PDB file of C-alpha atoms in Angstrom:
ATOM      1  CA  MET G   1     115.277  54.075  77.253  1.00 77.00           C
ATOM      2  CA  SER G   2     116.325  50.792  77.212  1.00 91.00           C
ATOM      3  CA  TYR G   3     114.638  48.419  75.017  1.00 97.00           C
ATOM      4  CA  LYS G   4     112.741  45.092  76.183  1.00 97.00           C
ATOM      5  CA  ILE G   5     111.466  42.071  74.775  1.00 98.00           C
ATOM      6  CA  THR G   6     107.613  41.232  74.968  1.00 98.00           C
ATOM      7  CA  ALA G   7     105.913  38.370  75.527  1.00 97.00           C
ATOM      8  CA  ASP G   8     105.592  38.060  71.513  1.00 97.00           C
ATOM      9  CA  CYS G   9     109.200  36.992  71.250  1.00 97.00           C
ATOM     10  CA  ASN G  10     109.290  33.447  69.066  1.00 96.00           C
ATOM     11  CA  ASN G  11     112.729  32.917  70.772  1.00 96.00           C
ATOM     12  CA  CYS G  12     114.353  32.867  66.976  1.00 97.00           C
ATOM     13  CA  GLY G  13     117.890  34.440  68.658  1.00 96.00           C
ATOM     14  CA  ALA G  14     118.166  37.145  65.858  1.00 98.00           C
ATOM     15  CA  CYS G  15     118.590  39.744  67.994  1.00 98.00           C
ATOM     16  CA  GLU G  16     121.126  38.341  70.157  1.00 98.00           C
ATOM     17  CA  PRO G  17     124.239  38.800  68.003  1.00 98.00           C
ATOM     18  CA  GLU G  18     123.275  41.868  66.808  1.00 98.00           C
ATOM     19  CA  CYS G  19     123.640  43.748  70.629  1.00 98.00           C
ATOM     20  CA  PRO G  20     127.313  45.450  70.370  1.00 98.00           C
ATOM     21  CA  ASN G  21     126.734  45.394  74.373  1.00 98.00           C
ATOM     22  CA  ASN G  22     126.001  41.964  74.870  1.00 98.00           C
ATOM     23  CA  ALA G  23     122.692  42.830  76.963  1.00 98.00           C
ATOM     24  CA  ILE G  24     120.582  40.221  75.092  1.00 98.00           C
ATOM     25  CA  THR G  25     120.573  36.795  76.556  1.00 98.00           C
ATOM     26  CA  ALA G  26     118.083  33.611  76.402  1.00 97.00           C
ATOM     27  CA  GLY G  27     115.737  33.647  78.632  1.00 95.00           C
ATOM     28  CA  ASP G  28     113.612  30.319  79.561  1.00 94.00           C
ATOM     29  CA  ASP G  29     110.976  31.276  76.638  1.00 94.00           C
ATOM     30  CA  ILE G  30     111.716  34.371  75.115  1.00 97.00           C
ATOM     31  CA  TYR G  31     114.904  36.619  74.908  1.00 98.00           C
ATOM     32  CA  ILE G  32     115.828  39.110  77.846  1.00 98.00           C
ATOM     33  CA  ILE G  33     117.391  42.388  77.704  1.00 98.00           C
ATOM     34  CA  ASN G  34     119.549  43.468  80.608  1.00 97.00           C
ATOM     35  CA  ALA G  35     118.927  47.389  81.195  1.00 96.00           C
ATOM     36  CA  ASP G  36     122.013  47.789  82.668  1.00 96.00           C
ATOM     37  CA  LEU G  37     123.615  46.911  79.492  1.00 97.00           C
ATOM     38  CA  CYS G  38     121.233  48.450  76.823  1.00 98.00           C
ATOM     39  CA  THR G  39     122.250  51.696  75.070  1.00 97.00           C
ATOM     40  CA  GLU G  40     119.671  51.391  72.583  1.00 97.00           C
ATOM     41  CA  CYS G  41     122.800  51.061  70.231  1.00 98.00           C
ATOM     42  CA  VAL G  42     123.758  54.692  70.526  1.00 97.00           C
ATOM     43  CA  GLY G  43     127.562  55.187  69.814  1.00 96.00           C
ATOM     44  CA  PHE G  44     127.318  52.320  67.489  1.00 97.00           C
ATOM     45  CA  HIS G  45     124.442  52.236  65.250  1.00 97.00           C
ATOM     46  CA  ALA G  46     121.658  54.861  64.253  1.00 96.00           C
ATOM     47  CA  THR G  47     119.142  52.579  64.924  1.00 96.00           C
ATOM     48  CA  PRO G  48     118.714  50.113  68.147  1.00 98.00           C
ATOM     49  CA  GLN G  49     119.994  46.725  66.279  1.00 98.00           C
ATOM     50  CA  CYS G  50     117.455  44.284  68.129  1.00 98.00           C
ATOM     51  CA  ALA G  51     114.314  46.351  66.834  1.00 98.00           C
ATOM     52  CA  ALA G  52     115.685  46.109  63.487  1.00 98.00           C
ATOM     53  CA  VAL G  53     115.996  42.858  63.095  1.00 98.00           C
ATOM     54  CA  CYS G  54     113.058  41.333  65.177  1.00 98.00           C
ATOM     55  CA  PRO G  55     110.481  39.316  62.665  1.00 98.00           C
ATOM     56  CA  VAL G  56     107.678  39.654  65.429  1.00 98.00           C
ATOM     57  CA  GLU G  57     108.351  43.402  66.506  1.00 97.00           C
ATOM     58  CA  SER G  58     108.997  42.372  69.915  1.00 98.00           C
ATOM     59  CA  CYS G  59     111.812  44.477  70.960  1.00 98.00           C
ATOM     60  CA  VAL G  60     110.243  47.668  71.969  1.00 97.00           C
ATOM     61  CA  THR G  61     111.278  50.814  74.136  1.00 95.00           C
ATOM     62  CA  ASP G  62     110.989  50.215  77.842  1.00 95.00           C
ATOM     63  CA  PRO G  63     109.127  52.618  79.479  1.00 94.00           C
ATOM     64  CA  ASP G  64     110.220  51.834  82.631  1.00 93.00           C
ATOM     65  CA  HIS G  65     113.972  52.752  82.144  1.00 91.00           C
ATOM     66  CA  PRO G  66     113.726  56.474  80.754  1.00 93.00           C
ATOM     67  CA  GLU G  67     117.133  57.389  79.369  1.00 95.00           C
ATOM     68  CA  SER G  68     118.293  60.309  77.360  1.00 95.00           C
ATOM     69  CA  GLU G  69     121.008  60.324  74.536  1.00 96.00           C
ATOM     70  CA  SER G  70     123.229  61.532  76.568  1.00 95.00           C
ATOM     71  CA  ASP G  71     122.634  58.650  79.653  1.00 96.00           C
ATOM     72  CA  LEU G  72     122.961  56.457  76.945  1.00 96.00           C
ATOM     73  CA  LEU G  73     126.005  57.447  75.855  1.00 96.00           C
ATOM     74  CA  THR G  74     127.425  57.691  79.226  1.00 97.00           C
ATOM     75  CA  LYS G  75     126.348  53.865  79.911  1.00 97.00           C
ATOM     76  CA  ALA G  76     128.101  53.343  76.458  1.00 97.00           C
ATOM     77  CA  LYS G  77     131.424  54.913  77.776  1.00 97.00           C
ATOM     78  CA  LYS G  78     131.392  52.738  80.780  1.00 97.00           C
ATOM     79  CA  ILE G  79     130.620  49.642  78.862  1.00 97.00           C
ATOM     80  CA  HIS G  80     133.322  50.019  76.456  1.00 98.00           C
ATOM     81  CA  PRO G  81     136.174  52.450  77.750  1.00 98.00           C
ATOM     82  CA  GLU G  82     138.416  51.580  74.778  1.00 97.00           C
ATOM     83  CA  LYS G  83     135.872  52.903  72.219  1.00 96.00           C
ATOM     84  CA  ASP G  84     136.114  56.454  71.170  1.00 95.00           C
ATOM     85  CA  PHE G  85     132.821  58.109  71.169  1.00 95.00           C
ATOM     86  CA  SER G  86     133.744  61.372  70.247  1.00 91.00           C
ATOM     87  CA  GLY G  87     132.578  63.336  67.169  1.00 90.00           C
ATOM     88  CA  ASN G  88     129.457  62.341  65.522  1.00 92.00           C
ATOM     89  CA  ILE G  89     128.348  59.270  67.226  1.00 95.00           C
ATOM     90  CA  PRO G  90     125.238  56.949  65.325  1.00 96.00           C
ATOM     91  CA  SER G  91     122.058  57.751  67.401  1.00 96.00           C
ATOM     92  CA  HIS G  92     118.571  57.326  66.620  1.00 95.00           C
ATOM     93  CA  PHE G  93     118.539  60.268  68.637  1.00 93.00           C
ATOM     94  CA  ARG G  94     119.890  62.477  65.616  1.00 87.00           C
ATOM     95  CA  LYS G  95     118.309  62.971  62.133  1.00 72.00           C
TER      96      LYS G  95
END
């Protein structure tokens, strides 16, 4: 699943610079995550960084956009064709 930002967002902006895909932008009242660009940080970090830095825990999984690790990695490869995603990639799906 991609992540989404709930109405609990306090508009602090902590999440925006942490996204490796530039999927987070400022909305009118809260920040917004573009589901087409969200890879849950698969390939970049072992945990979704927006959720890790959110002081009010408003970055949550979006049940309207279910995706597997494979789906998210495919999306990351399309967004970042210059990056090598082979080998042991960081992912919260792996322990």
